[in-house]
Coordinates of C-alpha atoms in Angstrom, one line a residue:
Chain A
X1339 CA 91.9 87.9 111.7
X1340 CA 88.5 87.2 112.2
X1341 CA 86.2 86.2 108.3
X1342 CA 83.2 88.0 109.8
X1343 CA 84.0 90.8 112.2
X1344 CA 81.8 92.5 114.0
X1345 CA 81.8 96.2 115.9
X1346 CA 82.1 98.0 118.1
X1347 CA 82.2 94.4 120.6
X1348 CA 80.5 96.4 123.4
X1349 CA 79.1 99.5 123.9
X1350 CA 77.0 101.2 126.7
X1351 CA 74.7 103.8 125.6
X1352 CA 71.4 105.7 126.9
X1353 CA 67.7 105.7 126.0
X1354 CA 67.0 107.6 122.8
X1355 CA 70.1 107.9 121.5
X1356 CA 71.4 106.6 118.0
X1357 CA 73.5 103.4 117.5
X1358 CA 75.1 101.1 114.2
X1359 CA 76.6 97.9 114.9
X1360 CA 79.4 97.3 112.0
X1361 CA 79.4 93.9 110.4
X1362 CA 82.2 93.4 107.5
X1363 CA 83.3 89.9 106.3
X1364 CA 86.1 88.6 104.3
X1365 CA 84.3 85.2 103.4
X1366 CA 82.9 86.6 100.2
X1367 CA 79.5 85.5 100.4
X1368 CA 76.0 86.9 99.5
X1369 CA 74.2 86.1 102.4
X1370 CA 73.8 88.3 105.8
X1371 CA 72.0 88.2 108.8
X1372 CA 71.8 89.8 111.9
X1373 CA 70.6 87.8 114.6
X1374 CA 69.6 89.4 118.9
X1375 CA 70.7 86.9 121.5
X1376 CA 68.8 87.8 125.0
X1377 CA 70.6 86.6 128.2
X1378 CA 69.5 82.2 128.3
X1379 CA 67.4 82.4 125.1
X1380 CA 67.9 81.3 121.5
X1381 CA 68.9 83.7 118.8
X1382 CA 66.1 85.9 117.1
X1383 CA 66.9 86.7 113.5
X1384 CA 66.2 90.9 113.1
X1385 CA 66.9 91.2 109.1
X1386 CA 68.8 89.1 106.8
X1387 CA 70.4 90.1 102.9
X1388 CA 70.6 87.7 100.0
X1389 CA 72.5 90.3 98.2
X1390 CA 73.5 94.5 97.6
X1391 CA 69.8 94.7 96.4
X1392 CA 68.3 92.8 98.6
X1393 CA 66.6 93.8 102.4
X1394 CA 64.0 91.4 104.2
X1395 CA 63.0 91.4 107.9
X1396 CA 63.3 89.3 110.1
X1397 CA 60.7 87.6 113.2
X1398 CA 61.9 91.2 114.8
X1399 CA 62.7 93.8 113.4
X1400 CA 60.6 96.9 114.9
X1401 CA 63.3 99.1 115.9
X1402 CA 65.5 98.1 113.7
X1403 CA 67.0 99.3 110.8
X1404 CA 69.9 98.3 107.9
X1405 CA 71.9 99.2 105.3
X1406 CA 73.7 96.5 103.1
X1407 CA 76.7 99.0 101.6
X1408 CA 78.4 96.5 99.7
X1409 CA 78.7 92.7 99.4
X1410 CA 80.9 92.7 102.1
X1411 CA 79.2 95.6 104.8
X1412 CA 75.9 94.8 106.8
X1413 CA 75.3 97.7 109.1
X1414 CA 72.4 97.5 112.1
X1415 CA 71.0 100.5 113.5
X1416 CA 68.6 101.5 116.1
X1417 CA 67.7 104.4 115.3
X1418 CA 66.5 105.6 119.3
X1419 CA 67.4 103.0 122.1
X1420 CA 65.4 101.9 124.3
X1421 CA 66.3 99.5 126.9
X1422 CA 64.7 96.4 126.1
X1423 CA 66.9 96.5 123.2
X1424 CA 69.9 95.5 125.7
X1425 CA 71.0 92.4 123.8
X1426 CA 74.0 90.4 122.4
X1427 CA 73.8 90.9 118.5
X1428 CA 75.6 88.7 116.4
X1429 CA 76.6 89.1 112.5
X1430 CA 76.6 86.0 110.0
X1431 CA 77.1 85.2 106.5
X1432 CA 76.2 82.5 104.1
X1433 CA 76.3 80.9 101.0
X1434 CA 73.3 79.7 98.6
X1435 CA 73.3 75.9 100.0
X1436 CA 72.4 73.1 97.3
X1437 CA 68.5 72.6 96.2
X1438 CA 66.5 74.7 99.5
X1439 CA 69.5 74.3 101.6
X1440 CA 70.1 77.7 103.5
X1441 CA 73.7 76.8 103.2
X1442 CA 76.0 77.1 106.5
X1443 CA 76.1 80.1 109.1
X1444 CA 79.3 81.4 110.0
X1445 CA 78.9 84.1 112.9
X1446 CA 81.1 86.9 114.4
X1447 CA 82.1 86.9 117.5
X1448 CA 79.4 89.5 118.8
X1449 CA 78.3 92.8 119.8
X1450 CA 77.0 93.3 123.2
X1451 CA 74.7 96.5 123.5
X1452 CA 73.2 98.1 126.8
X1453 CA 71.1 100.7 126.9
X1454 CA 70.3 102.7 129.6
Chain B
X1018 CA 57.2 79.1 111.1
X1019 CA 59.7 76.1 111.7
X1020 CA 59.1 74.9 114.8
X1021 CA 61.1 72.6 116.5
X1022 CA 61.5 70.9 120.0
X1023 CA 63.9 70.0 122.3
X1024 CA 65.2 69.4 125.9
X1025 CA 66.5 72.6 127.6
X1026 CA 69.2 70.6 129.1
X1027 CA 71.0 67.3 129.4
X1028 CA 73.6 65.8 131.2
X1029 CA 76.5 63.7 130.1
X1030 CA 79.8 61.7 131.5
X1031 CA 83.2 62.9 129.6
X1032 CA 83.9 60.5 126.8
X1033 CA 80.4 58.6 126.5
X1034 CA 78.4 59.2 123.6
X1035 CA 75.9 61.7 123.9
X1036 CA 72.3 61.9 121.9
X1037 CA 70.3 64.9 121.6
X1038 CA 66.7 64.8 120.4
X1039 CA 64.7 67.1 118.5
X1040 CA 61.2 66.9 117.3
X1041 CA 60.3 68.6 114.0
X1042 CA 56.4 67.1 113.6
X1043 CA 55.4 69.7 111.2
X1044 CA 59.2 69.9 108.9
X1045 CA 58.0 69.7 105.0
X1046 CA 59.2 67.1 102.6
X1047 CA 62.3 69.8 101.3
X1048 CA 63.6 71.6 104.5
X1049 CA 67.2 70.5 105.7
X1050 CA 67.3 69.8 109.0
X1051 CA 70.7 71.6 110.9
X1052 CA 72.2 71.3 114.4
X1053 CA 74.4 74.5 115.2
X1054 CA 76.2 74.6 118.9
X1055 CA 76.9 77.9 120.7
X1056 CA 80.6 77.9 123.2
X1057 CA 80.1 80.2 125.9
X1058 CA 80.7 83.8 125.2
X1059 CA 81.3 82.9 121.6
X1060 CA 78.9 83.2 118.6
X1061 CA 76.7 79.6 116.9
X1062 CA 78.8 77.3 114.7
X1063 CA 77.8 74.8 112.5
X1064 CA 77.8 71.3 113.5
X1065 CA 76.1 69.1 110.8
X1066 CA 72.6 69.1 108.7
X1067 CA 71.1 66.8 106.6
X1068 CA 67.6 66.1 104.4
X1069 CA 66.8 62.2 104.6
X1070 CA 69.8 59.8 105.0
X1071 CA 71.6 59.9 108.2
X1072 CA 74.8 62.2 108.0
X1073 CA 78.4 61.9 109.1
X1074 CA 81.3 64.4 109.9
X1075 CA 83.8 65.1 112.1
X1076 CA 82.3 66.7 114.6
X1077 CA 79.4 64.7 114.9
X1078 CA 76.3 62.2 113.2
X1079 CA 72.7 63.1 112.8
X1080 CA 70.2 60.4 112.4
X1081 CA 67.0 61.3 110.9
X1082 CA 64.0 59.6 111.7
X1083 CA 62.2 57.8 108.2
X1084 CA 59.0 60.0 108.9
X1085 CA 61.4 62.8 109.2
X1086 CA 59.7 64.2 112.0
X1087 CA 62.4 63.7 114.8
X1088 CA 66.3 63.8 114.8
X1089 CA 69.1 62.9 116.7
X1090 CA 72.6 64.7 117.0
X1091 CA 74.9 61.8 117.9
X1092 CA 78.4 63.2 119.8
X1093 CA 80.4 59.7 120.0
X1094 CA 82.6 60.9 123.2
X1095 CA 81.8 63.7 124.7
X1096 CA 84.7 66.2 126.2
X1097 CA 84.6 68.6 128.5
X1098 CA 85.0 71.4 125.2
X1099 CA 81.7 69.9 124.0
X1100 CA 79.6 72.1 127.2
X1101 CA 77.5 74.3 124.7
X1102 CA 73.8 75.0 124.2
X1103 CA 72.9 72.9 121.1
X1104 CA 70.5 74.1 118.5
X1105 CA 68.1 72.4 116.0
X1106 CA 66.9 74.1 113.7
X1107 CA 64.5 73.8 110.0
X1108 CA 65.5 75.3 107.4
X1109 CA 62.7 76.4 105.4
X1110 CA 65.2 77.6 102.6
X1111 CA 65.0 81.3 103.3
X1112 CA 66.5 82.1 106.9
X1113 CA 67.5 79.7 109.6
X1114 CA 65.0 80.1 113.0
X1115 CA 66.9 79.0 116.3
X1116 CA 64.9 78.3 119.3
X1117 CA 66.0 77.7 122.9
X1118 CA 68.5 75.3 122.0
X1119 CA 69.6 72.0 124.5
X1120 CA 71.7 73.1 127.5
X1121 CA 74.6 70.3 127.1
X1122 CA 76.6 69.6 130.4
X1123 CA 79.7 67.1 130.6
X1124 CA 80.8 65.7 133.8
X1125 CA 84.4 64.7 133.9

């Protein structure tokens, strides 16, 4: 089994509806982010958790909303799609590096959204 | 923001070495420099990062320039499984920023 899984893996939906991408990990670390991947560009980060009590945006994240449920839970919603919002979102955790270090990514496998 | 710069693509033969620049001119004295590839259809995975002295691992080496303002990923044979987009990125401590990333082709 995956350490950071990620769902649902695709899903095709319409404008102005509701939609929460499911991120759960088994790595036991503090750090989550969710990152939007649009088709030939570089990953954006959206909103990123250092812990339970903890909620900071990201370069993007009008549109966006999240909910950190636990240490292990880091839930993405759009609260009404629109479709520039048709993406590949991807999940990842961390540790607290050494010093300033960020500490190493480790990613799900992704969720690719399309909205209508 | 961390900005950094690189090719969008770059061309290799299977099983010679392979070195990818990135420019970092504006990377302050305490952010970590990291190089993360991306598989097609699979999610980022960490290669290799570093501060000042030149790293090793088994995946790969990173030289850092002495000004720190430029580094190089070093892939010592290149395989065909090596085809990703490559990505260079500052870590400013908080959140890693990826930009467009190096296109990485390998010829057999």
């Amino acid at each position: 089994d995956a350490d950071v899984t990620q769902t649902p893996r695709n899903r095709i939906t319409k404008t102005g509806k509701r939609i929460m991408l499911e991120c759960s990990q088994t790595k036991g670390h503090d750090r989550m982010y969710w990152y939007r991947q649009d088709p030939g560009l570089g990953l954006r980060l959206i909103y990123y958790s250092f812990d339970v009590k903890d909620i900071n945006k990201g370069e993007i994240s009008d549109g966006y909303s999240v909910s950190r449920q636990a240490q292990a839970k880091f839930s993405l919603s759009l609260e009404s799609a629109i479709p520039n919002q048709t993406a590949l979102y991807f999940c990842a955790t961390s540790v607290i590096g050494r010093g300033a270090d960020t500490g190493e990514l480790f990613f799900g496998e992704g969720s690719r959204l399309t909205v209508l | 923001d961390a900005k950094t710069t690189q090719p969008n693509s770059m061309e290799s033969n299977e099983e010679e070495p392979v070195h990818l620049p990135c420019n970092h001119s504006t990377i302050s004295g305490t952010d970590y420099i990291h190089w993360y590839r991306q598989l097609p259809s699979q999610g980022p995975e960490y290669v290799i990062h570093g501060l000042t002295s030149n790293v090793n691992n088994r995946m790969a080496s990173l030289a850092i320039a002495e000004d720190r303002k430029s580094s190089t990923l070093i892939l010592h044979r290149a395989t065909l499984r090596d085809a990703a987009v490559y990505y260079c990125i500052e870590d400013a401590g908080n959140m890693l920023t990826f930009g467009g990333g190096t296109r990485l082709m390998v010829k057999p």
